Amino acid sequence: MSMKPDLSTETTGKTSRRLTWSTRFGFILAATGSAIGLGNIWKFPYITGVYGGGAFVLVYIGCVIVVGLPLMISELIIGRRGRQNPVGAFQVLSREGSPWQIPGWIGVAAGFVILSFYSVIAGHALAYIFKSLPGFVGTADQIREQYSSLKNSAGSSIAWHTMFMVLTIAIVAGGVRRGIERWARILMPTLFFLLLFLMIYGLAFTEGGAAAINFLFNPGFSALSAEGVLSALGHAFFTLSLGMGAMITYGSYMKKEVNIVRDAVTISFLDTFIALMAGLAIFSMVFAYGLEPGAGPGLLFETLPVLFAETGPWVAVSFFVLLTFAALTSAISLLEVVVSYFIDKRGWSRMNAAIIMGAVIYFLGLLSAIESIKVPFRGSPTGFFDIFDFVSTNYMLPLGGLLTGLFAAYVVKDRIRSEEFGSSGGLYRAFVVVLKFITPLAVLIVLLHGLELLPFMDYGN
Ligand code: TRP
């Protein structure tokens, strides 16, 4: 225990004394924990598989640098200057009653929507730790069917969703330092070593290593569709936790003297690095066993267990522990956005905010957990899991991100310069030009695509 005065008490309203992370490293782990999640280990490999590999990876890395990084810097700056939840931060930095609070509201709303379906998949990851323990047995088809039986059984999906939400609520209720930061310190290094182990296992001890490297790093541009480019951009938002104020919230707990630009680079780099490690681990195994890389969302839960039947339970258990840890540190950031709003703006206690809002999100999640509920959506009966994923990734995050970037570039910009960029004028100019022109254009394209309004795309209607 340090002897410094305890600054970790909550503050409400516009007071300047806000709780902070205890160390810079603790913040980096928490923010990286938010960024690294199902997006890196579940979604990135499967969409890379679907969109053909190397070229997609290259475009995705480009999107992280050109769109993701400037937006992450913006969110952290807005958070640290506003020293509040996203709604409050936008209000403090703009004029009373200005429409600039809208991105804050979109963020809090997105927190509800994203966490509700995220927890369902995370629950499946948790379930698979226990399913892996005895080892997977049976024919490939039997092993694959285990996943559909979990997904289709509302009872089991709900039970695992419940357990995952309880963990998330407990950590967030513990507070910024004693809950979020402490757990990130435990979970993130474990995650890294598990992944390192799996990657080395895949590259060195299976036959698929060379094929995996080739698949991920040898860009075959003919395989890349316009759809793939747009997905790469949308995924850059999702994987870096951008567009809904998660980084604004985490930024609001940053100390004044910390260099935001440097930390944003570190976080984005680690997020990309981990996604590539996960890709190498997973595709080595996929190629070693002649599985289908483009298997889609079922890649982790249907395809991989087929080969876990051969590797033995310890590889499988490590893998699903890793996946659950990654999901947990992301889920807490989603809940924290909502909770910080109710603490700052409504004066709730942290405990009440975490439990009550966690419960609301939990109930919303039941819609996604119950596969059999389908409603008409874009012309066909669709489950809520897909609807919530689609609406948040394609509409809410890009819109939130677009407005956040514009806000940073046009409203907060003069105040950013000296404080955040120091003497580096060139870097600052590049940052503003990107935020004013390139980011909005890129985001607009994703948004129009989400609305099926891009003139050069064929939406089949
Ligand atoms: N980035 C996380 C992932 O890759 C998910 C996530 C956490 C997120 N917080 C977010 C996505 C905020 C969008 C916005 O799995």
CSV table of C-alpha atoms and ligand atoms in Angstrom, one decimal, residues 34-40 114 118 237-242 244 246 330 333-334 397, ligand 1:
chain,number,residue,atom,x,y,z
A,34,SER,CA,-10.9,-2.8,-23.1
A,35,ALA,CA,-9.5,-2.9,-26.6
A,36,ILE,CA,-8.5,-6.6,-26.6
A,37,GLY,CA,-11.5,-8.7,-26.5
A,38,LEU,CA,-13.7,-11.0,-28.5
A,39,GLY,CA,-13.1,-8.6,-31.3
A,40,ASN,CA,-9.4,-9.7,-31.5
A,114,ILE,CA,-23.1,-3.9,-27.1
A,118,TYR,CA,-21.3,-9.3,-26.0
A,237,PHE,CA,-13.6,0.9,-34.4
A,238,PHE,CA,-14.9,-2.1,-32.7
A,239,THR,CA,-11.5,-3.6,-31.8
A,240,LEU,CA,-10.1,-0.4,-30.4
A,241,SER,CA,-13.3,0.3,-28.4
A,242,LEU,CA,-13.9,3.5,-30.2
A,244,MET,CA,-19.0,5.1,-27.8
A,246,ALA,CA,-15.2,3.9,-23.6
A,330,SER,CA,-13.7,-5.5,-22.4
A,333,SER,CA,-15.2,-1.1,-19.9
A,334,LEU,CA,-18.6,-1.2,-21.6
A,397,LEU,CA,-20.0,3.3,-33.4
B,1,TRP,N1,-12.8,-3.8,-28.2
B,1,TRP,C1,-13.5,-4.9,-27.6
B,1,TRP,C2,-13.2,-6.1,-28.5
B,1,TRP,O1,-12.4,-6.0,-29.3
B,1,TRP,C3,-15.0,-4.7,-27.5
B,1,TRP,C4,-15.3,-3.4,-26.8
B,1,TRP,C5,-15.1,-3.1,-25.5
B,1,TRP,C6,-15.9,-2.3,-27.4
B,1,TRP,N2,-15.5,-1.8,-25.3
B,1,TRP,C7,-16.0,-1.3,-26.5
B,1,TRP,C8,-16.3,-2.1,-28.7
B,1,TRP,C9,-16.5,-0.1,-26.8
B,1,TRP,C10,-16.8,-0.9,-29.1
B,1,TRP,C11,-16.9,0.1,-28.1
B,1,TRP,O2,-13.8,-7.1,-28.3
